Short mmCIF file of C-alpha atoms in Angstrom, two decimals:
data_model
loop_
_atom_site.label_atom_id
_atom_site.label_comp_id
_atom_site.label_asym_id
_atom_site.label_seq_id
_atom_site.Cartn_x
_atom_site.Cartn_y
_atom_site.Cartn_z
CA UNK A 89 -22.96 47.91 46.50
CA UNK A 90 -24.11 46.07 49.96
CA UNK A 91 -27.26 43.63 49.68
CA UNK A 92 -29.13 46.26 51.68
CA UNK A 93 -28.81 49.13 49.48
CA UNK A 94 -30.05 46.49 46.30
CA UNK A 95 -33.20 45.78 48.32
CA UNK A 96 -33.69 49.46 48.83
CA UNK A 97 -33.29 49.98 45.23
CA UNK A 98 -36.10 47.58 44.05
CA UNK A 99 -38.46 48.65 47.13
CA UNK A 100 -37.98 52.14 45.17
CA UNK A 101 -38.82 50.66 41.81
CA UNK A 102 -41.82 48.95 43.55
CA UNK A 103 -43.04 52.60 44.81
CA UNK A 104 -42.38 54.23 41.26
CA UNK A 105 -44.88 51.14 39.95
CA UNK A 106 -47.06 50.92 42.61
CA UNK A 107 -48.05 54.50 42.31
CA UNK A 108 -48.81 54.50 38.79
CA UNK A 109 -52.07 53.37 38.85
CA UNK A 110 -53.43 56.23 40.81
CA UNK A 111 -52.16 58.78 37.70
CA UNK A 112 -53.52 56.04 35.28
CA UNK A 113 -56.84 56.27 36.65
CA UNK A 114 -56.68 60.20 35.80
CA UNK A 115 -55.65 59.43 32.32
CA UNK A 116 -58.30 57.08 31.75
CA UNK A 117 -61.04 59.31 33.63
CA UNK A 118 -60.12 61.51 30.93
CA UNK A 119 -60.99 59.34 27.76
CA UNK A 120 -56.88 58.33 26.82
CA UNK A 121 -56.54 54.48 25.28
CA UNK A 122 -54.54 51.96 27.15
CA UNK A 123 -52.31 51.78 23.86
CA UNK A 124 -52.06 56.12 23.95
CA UNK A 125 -51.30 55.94 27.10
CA UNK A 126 -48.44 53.02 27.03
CA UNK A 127 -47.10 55.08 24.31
CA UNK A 128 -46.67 58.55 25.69
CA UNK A 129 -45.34 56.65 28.86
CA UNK A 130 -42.06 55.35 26.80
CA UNK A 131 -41.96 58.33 24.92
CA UNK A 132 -41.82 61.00 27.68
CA UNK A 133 -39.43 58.42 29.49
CA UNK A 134 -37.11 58.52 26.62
CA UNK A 135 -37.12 62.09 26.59
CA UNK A 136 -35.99 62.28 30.15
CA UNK A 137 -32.84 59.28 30.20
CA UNK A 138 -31.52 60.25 27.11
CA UNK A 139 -30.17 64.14 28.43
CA UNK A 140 -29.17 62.00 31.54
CA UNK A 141 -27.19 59.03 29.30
CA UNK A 142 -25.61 62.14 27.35
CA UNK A 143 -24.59 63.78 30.48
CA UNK A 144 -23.31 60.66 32.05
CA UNK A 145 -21.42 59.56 28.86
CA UNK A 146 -22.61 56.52 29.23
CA UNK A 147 -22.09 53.93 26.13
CA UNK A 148 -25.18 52.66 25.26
CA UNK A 149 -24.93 48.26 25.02
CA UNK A 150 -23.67 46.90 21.38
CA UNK A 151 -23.62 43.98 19.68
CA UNK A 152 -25.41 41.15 20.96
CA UNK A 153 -25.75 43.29 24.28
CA UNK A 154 -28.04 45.57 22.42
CA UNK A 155 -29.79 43.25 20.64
CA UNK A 156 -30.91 41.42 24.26
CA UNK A 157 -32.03 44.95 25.77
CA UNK A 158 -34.03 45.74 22.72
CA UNK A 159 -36.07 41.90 23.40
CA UNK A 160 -36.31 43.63 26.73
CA UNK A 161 -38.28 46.41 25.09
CA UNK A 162 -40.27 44.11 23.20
CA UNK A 163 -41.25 41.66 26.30
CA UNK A 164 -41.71 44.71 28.01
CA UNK A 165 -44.57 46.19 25.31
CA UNK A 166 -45.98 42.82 25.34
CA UNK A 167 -46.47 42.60 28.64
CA UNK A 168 -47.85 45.93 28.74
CA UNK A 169 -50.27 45.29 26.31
CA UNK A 170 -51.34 41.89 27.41
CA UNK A 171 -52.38 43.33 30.96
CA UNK A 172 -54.40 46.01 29.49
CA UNK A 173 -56.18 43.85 27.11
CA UNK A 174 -57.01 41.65 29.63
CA UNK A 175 -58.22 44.46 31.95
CA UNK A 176 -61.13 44.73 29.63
CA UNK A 177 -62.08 41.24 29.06
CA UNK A 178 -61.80 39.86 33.34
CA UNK A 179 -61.53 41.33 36.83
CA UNK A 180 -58.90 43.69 37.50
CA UNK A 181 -58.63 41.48 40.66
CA UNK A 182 -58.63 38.43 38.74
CA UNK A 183 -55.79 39.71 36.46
CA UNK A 184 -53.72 41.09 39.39
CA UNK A 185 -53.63 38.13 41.23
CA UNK A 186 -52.89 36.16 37.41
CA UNK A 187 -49.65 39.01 36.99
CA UNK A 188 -48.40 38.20 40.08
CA UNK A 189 -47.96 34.57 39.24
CA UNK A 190 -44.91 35.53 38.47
CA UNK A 191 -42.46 35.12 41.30
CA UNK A 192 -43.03 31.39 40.75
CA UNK A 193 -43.01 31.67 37.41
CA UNK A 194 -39.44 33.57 37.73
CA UNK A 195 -37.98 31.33 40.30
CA UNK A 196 -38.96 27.66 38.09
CA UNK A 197 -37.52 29.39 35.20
CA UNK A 198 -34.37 29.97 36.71
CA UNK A 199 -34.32 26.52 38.72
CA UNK A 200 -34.95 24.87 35.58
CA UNK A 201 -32.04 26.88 33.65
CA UNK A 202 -29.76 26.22 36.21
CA UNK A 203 -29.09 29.68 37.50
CA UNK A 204 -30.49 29.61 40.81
CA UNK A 205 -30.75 26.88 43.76
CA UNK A 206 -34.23 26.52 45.09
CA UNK A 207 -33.84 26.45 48.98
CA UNK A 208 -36.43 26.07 52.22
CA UNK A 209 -36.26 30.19 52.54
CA UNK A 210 -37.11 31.03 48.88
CA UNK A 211 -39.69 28.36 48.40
CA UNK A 212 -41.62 30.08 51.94
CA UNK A 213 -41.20 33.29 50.39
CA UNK A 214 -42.04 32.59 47.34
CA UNK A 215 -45.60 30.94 48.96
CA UNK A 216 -46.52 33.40 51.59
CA UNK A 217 -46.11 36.46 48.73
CA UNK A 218 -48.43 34.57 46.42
CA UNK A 219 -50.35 33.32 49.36
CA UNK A 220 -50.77 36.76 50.17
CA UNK A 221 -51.39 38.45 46.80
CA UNK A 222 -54.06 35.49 46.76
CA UNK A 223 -56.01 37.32 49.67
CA UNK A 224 -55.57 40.60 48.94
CA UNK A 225 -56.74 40.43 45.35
CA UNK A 226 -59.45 37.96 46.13
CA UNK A 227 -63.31 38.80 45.85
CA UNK A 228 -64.81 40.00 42.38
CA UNK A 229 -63.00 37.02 39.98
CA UNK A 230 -64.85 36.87 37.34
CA UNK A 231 -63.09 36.87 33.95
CA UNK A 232 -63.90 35.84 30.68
CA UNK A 233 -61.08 32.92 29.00
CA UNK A 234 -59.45 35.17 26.52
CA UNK A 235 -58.99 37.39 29.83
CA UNK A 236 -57.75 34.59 31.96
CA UNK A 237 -55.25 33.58 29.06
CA UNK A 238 -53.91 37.43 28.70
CA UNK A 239 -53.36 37.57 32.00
CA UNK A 240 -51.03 34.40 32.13
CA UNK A 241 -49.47 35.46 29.46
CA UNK A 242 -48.72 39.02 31.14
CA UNK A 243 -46.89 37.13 33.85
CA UNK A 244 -45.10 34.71 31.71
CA UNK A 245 -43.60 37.76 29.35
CA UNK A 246 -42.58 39.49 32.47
CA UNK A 247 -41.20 36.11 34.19
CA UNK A 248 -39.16 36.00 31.10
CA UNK A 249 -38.07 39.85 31.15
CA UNK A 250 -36.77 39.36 34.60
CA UNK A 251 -34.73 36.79 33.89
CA UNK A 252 -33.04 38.45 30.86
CA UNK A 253 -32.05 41.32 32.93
CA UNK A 254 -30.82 39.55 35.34
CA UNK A 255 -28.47 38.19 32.81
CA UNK A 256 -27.59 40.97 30.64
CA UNK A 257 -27.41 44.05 33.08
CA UNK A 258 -23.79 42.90 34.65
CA UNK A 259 -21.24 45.77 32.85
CA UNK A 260 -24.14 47.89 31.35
CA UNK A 261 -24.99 50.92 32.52
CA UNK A 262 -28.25 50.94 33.85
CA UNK A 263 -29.58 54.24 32.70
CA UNK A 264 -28.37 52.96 29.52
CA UNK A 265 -29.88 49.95 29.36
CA UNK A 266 -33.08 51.70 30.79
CA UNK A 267 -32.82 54.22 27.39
CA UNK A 268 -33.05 51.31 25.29
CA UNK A 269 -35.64 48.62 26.85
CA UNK A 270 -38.09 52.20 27.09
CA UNK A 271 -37.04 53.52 22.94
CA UNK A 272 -37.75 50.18 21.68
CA UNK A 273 -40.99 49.60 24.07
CA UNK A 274 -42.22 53.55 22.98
CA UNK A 275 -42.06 52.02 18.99
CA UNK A 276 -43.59 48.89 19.49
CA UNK A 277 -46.64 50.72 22.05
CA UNK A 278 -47.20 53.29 19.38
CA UNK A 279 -47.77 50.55 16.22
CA UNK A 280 -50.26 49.82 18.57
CA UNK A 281 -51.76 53.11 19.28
CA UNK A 282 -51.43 53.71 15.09
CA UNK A 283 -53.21 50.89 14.09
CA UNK A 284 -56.05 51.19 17.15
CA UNK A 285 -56.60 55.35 15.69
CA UNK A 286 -55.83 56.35 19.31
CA UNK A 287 -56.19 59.97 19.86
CA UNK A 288 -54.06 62.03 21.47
CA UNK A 289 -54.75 62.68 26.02
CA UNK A 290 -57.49 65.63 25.53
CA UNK A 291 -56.78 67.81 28.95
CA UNK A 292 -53.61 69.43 30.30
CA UNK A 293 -54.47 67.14 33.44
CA UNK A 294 -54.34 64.12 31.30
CA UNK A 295 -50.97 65.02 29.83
CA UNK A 296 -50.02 65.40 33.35
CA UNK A 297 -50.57 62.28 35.10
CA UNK A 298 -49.29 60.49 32.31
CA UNK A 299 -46.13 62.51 32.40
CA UNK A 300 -45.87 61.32 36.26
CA UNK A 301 -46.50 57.83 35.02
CA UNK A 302 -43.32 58.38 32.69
CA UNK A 303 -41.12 60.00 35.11
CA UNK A 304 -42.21 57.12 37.94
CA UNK A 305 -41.07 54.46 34.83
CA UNK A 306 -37.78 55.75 34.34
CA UNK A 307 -37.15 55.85 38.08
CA UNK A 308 -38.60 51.84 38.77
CA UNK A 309 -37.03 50.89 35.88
CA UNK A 310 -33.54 51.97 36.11
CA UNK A 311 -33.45 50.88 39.86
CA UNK A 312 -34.99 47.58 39.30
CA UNK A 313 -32.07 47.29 36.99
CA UNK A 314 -29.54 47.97 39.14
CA UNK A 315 -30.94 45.98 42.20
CA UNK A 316 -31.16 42.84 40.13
CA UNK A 317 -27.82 42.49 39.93
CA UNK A 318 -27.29 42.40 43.53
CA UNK A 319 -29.99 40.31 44.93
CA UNK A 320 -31.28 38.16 41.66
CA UNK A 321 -33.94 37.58 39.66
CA UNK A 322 -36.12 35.52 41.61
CA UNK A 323 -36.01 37.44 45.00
CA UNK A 324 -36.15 40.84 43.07
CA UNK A 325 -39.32 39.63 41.71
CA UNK A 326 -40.48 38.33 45.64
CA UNK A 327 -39.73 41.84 46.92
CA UNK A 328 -41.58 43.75 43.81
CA UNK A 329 -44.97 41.72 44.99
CA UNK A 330 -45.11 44.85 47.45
CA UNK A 331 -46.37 46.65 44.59
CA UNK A 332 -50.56 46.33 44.70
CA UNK A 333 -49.59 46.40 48.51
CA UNK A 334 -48.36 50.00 47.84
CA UNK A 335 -51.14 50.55 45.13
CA UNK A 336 -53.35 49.83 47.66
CA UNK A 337 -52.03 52.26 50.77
CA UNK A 338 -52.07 54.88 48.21
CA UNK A 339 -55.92 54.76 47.23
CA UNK A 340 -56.84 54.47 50.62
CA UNK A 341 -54.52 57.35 51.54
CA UNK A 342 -55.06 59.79 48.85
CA UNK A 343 -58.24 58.47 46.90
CA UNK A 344 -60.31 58.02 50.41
CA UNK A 345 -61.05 54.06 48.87
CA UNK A 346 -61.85 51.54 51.22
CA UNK A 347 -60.07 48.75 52.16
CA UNK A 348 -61.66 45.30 53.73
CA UNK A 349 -59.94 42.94 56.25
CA UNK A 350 -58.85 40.43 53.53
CA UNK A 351 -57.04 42.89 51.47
CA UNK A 352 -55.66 43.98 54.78
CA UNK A 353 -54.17 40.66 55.68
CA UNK A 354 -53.06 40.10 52.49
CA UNK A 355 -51.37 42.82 52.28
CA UNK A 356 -49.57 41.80 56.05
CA UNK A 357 -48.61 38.75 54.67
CA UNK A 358 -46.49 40.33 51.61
CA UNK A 359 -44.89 42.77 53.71
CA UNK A 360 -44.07 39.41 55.79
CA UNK A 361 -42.61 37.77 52.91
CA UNK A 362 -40.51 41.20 51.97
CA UNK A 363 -38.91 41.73 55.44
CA UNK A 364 -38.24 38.27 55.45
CA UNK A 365 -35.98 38.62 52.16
CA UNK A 366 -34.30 41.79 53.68
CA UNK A 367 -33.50 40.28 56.68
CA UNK A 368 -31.51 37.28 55.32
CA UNK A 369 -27.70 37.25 55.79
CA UNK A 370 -24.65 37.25 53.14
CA UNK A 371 -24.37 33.72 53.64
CA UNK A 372 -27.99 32.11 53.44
CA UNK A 373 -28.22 34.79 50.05
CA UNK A 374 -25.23 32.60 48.50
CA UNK A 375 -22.77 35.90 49.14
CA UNK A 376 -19.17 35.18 50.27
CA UNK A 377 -19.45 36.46 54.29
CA UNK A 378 -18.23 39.45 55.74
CA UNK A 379 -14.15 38.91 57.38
#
């Protein structure tokens, strides 16, 4: 697979997360729990990979393998549940701009375990994305400290997630893999929604967006999967920062919200830092050159 077709592939994943926030506000509107929500998510995501896995015959990852995607779908249900708990004690801009930490938070990790090489081009990147989320996000910050701690948290589990896949994916296939990290996420989201007494979405339009929100999850995280294998973990994560960027074209473009000049040139500055990252060659990516 060339370089360019990875990028493409985790620009689609940021799209399929990016635009799940629009169907989440529908779900909400209509009285489902962040833990009912999380739950149906998986569970309808299951229920859509595993015809596909069965069709593919794809083997599904054993041994130690399957043990590391199932801590996938455990980091991946706690960092799912930390954001939404920490939606409801702080700002939702104050815990976007804490999530997307995580870039750096990605690329120190992987510095410090000796996987990746921190050059001039990723540490730029790496500080005009967060410079940008920074912006964007900025304005109403006000956040209690159990909602400032969540929020870390949220980035630190996903940090963490990232970096496992990056390590794990190579020889699995990724629908596979996909089918496990969302089984194992759909248990762990529904002890929560058990022991909270959430009840199930009450409206056929609720059922619907969160059926979107399902089918968007399998899609972002299947190609994120595959795309991290290709470009790595730390400038997969730099190019998925163009995520609130595409939350945010959406609402103004279907949900008629407004948009100011900071989250404007915030916004600017990530796409910046993205075509950046697409634009660098074989060689300056650490990829054997072309002839």
């Amino acid at each position: 697979m060339s370089r360019n077709t990875a990028i493409a592939l985790v620009l689609l994943s940021a799209l399929g997360f990016g635009s799940m926030a629009l169907f989440a506000r529908l779900a909400y509107d209509a009285g489902v729990s962040p833990s009912m929500l999380l739950t149906l998510r998986f569970a309808i995501a299951v229920a859509l990979l595993a015809p596909l896995v069965w069709l593919r015959r794809a083997a599904l990852p054993r041994g130690r393998t399957l043990v590391a995607f199932g801590l996938m779908g455990l980091l991946y249900t706690g960092q799912s549940q930390a954001y939404f708990t920490a939606l409801m004690h702080a700002s939702s801009g104050l815990v976007g701009l804490l999530l997307y930490t995580y870039p750096v938070l990605v690329t120190m990790l992987a510095v410090a375990l000796g996987s990746e090489k921190l050059d001039r081009r990723t540490m730029l990147l790496l500080f005009t994305a967060v410079s940008g989320m920074a912006v964007m996000l900025g304005g109403d910050l006000q956040g209690q400290p159990l909602g400032i701690i969540l929020g870390l948290a949220a980035a630190g589990i996903y940090a963490v997630y990232i970096l496992l896949g990056g390590r794990i994916t190579q020889g699995v296939d990724p629908l596979a893999g996909t089918l496990v990290i969302m089984s194992v996420a759909c248990l762990g989201n529904g002890g929560f929604a058990l022991a909270s007494g959430a009840s199930l979405p009450p409206t056929p339009t609720a059922w619907m967006a969160i059926a979107a929100i399902a089918a968007l999850t399998a899609v972002a995280v299947s190609t994120f999967l595959i795309g991290i294998r290709h470009v790595g973990p730390s400038q997969a994560s730099i190019i998925s920062t163009l995520e609130p960027v595409i939350t945010l074209c959406l609402g103004v473009a279907l949900l008629s919200e407004s948009v100011s000049a900071g989250q404007l040139l915030g916004g600017a500055m990530v796409l910046f830092a993205v075509i950046l990252l697409a634009m660098r060659t074989r060689v300056e990516a650490g990829q054997p050159a072309a002839g």
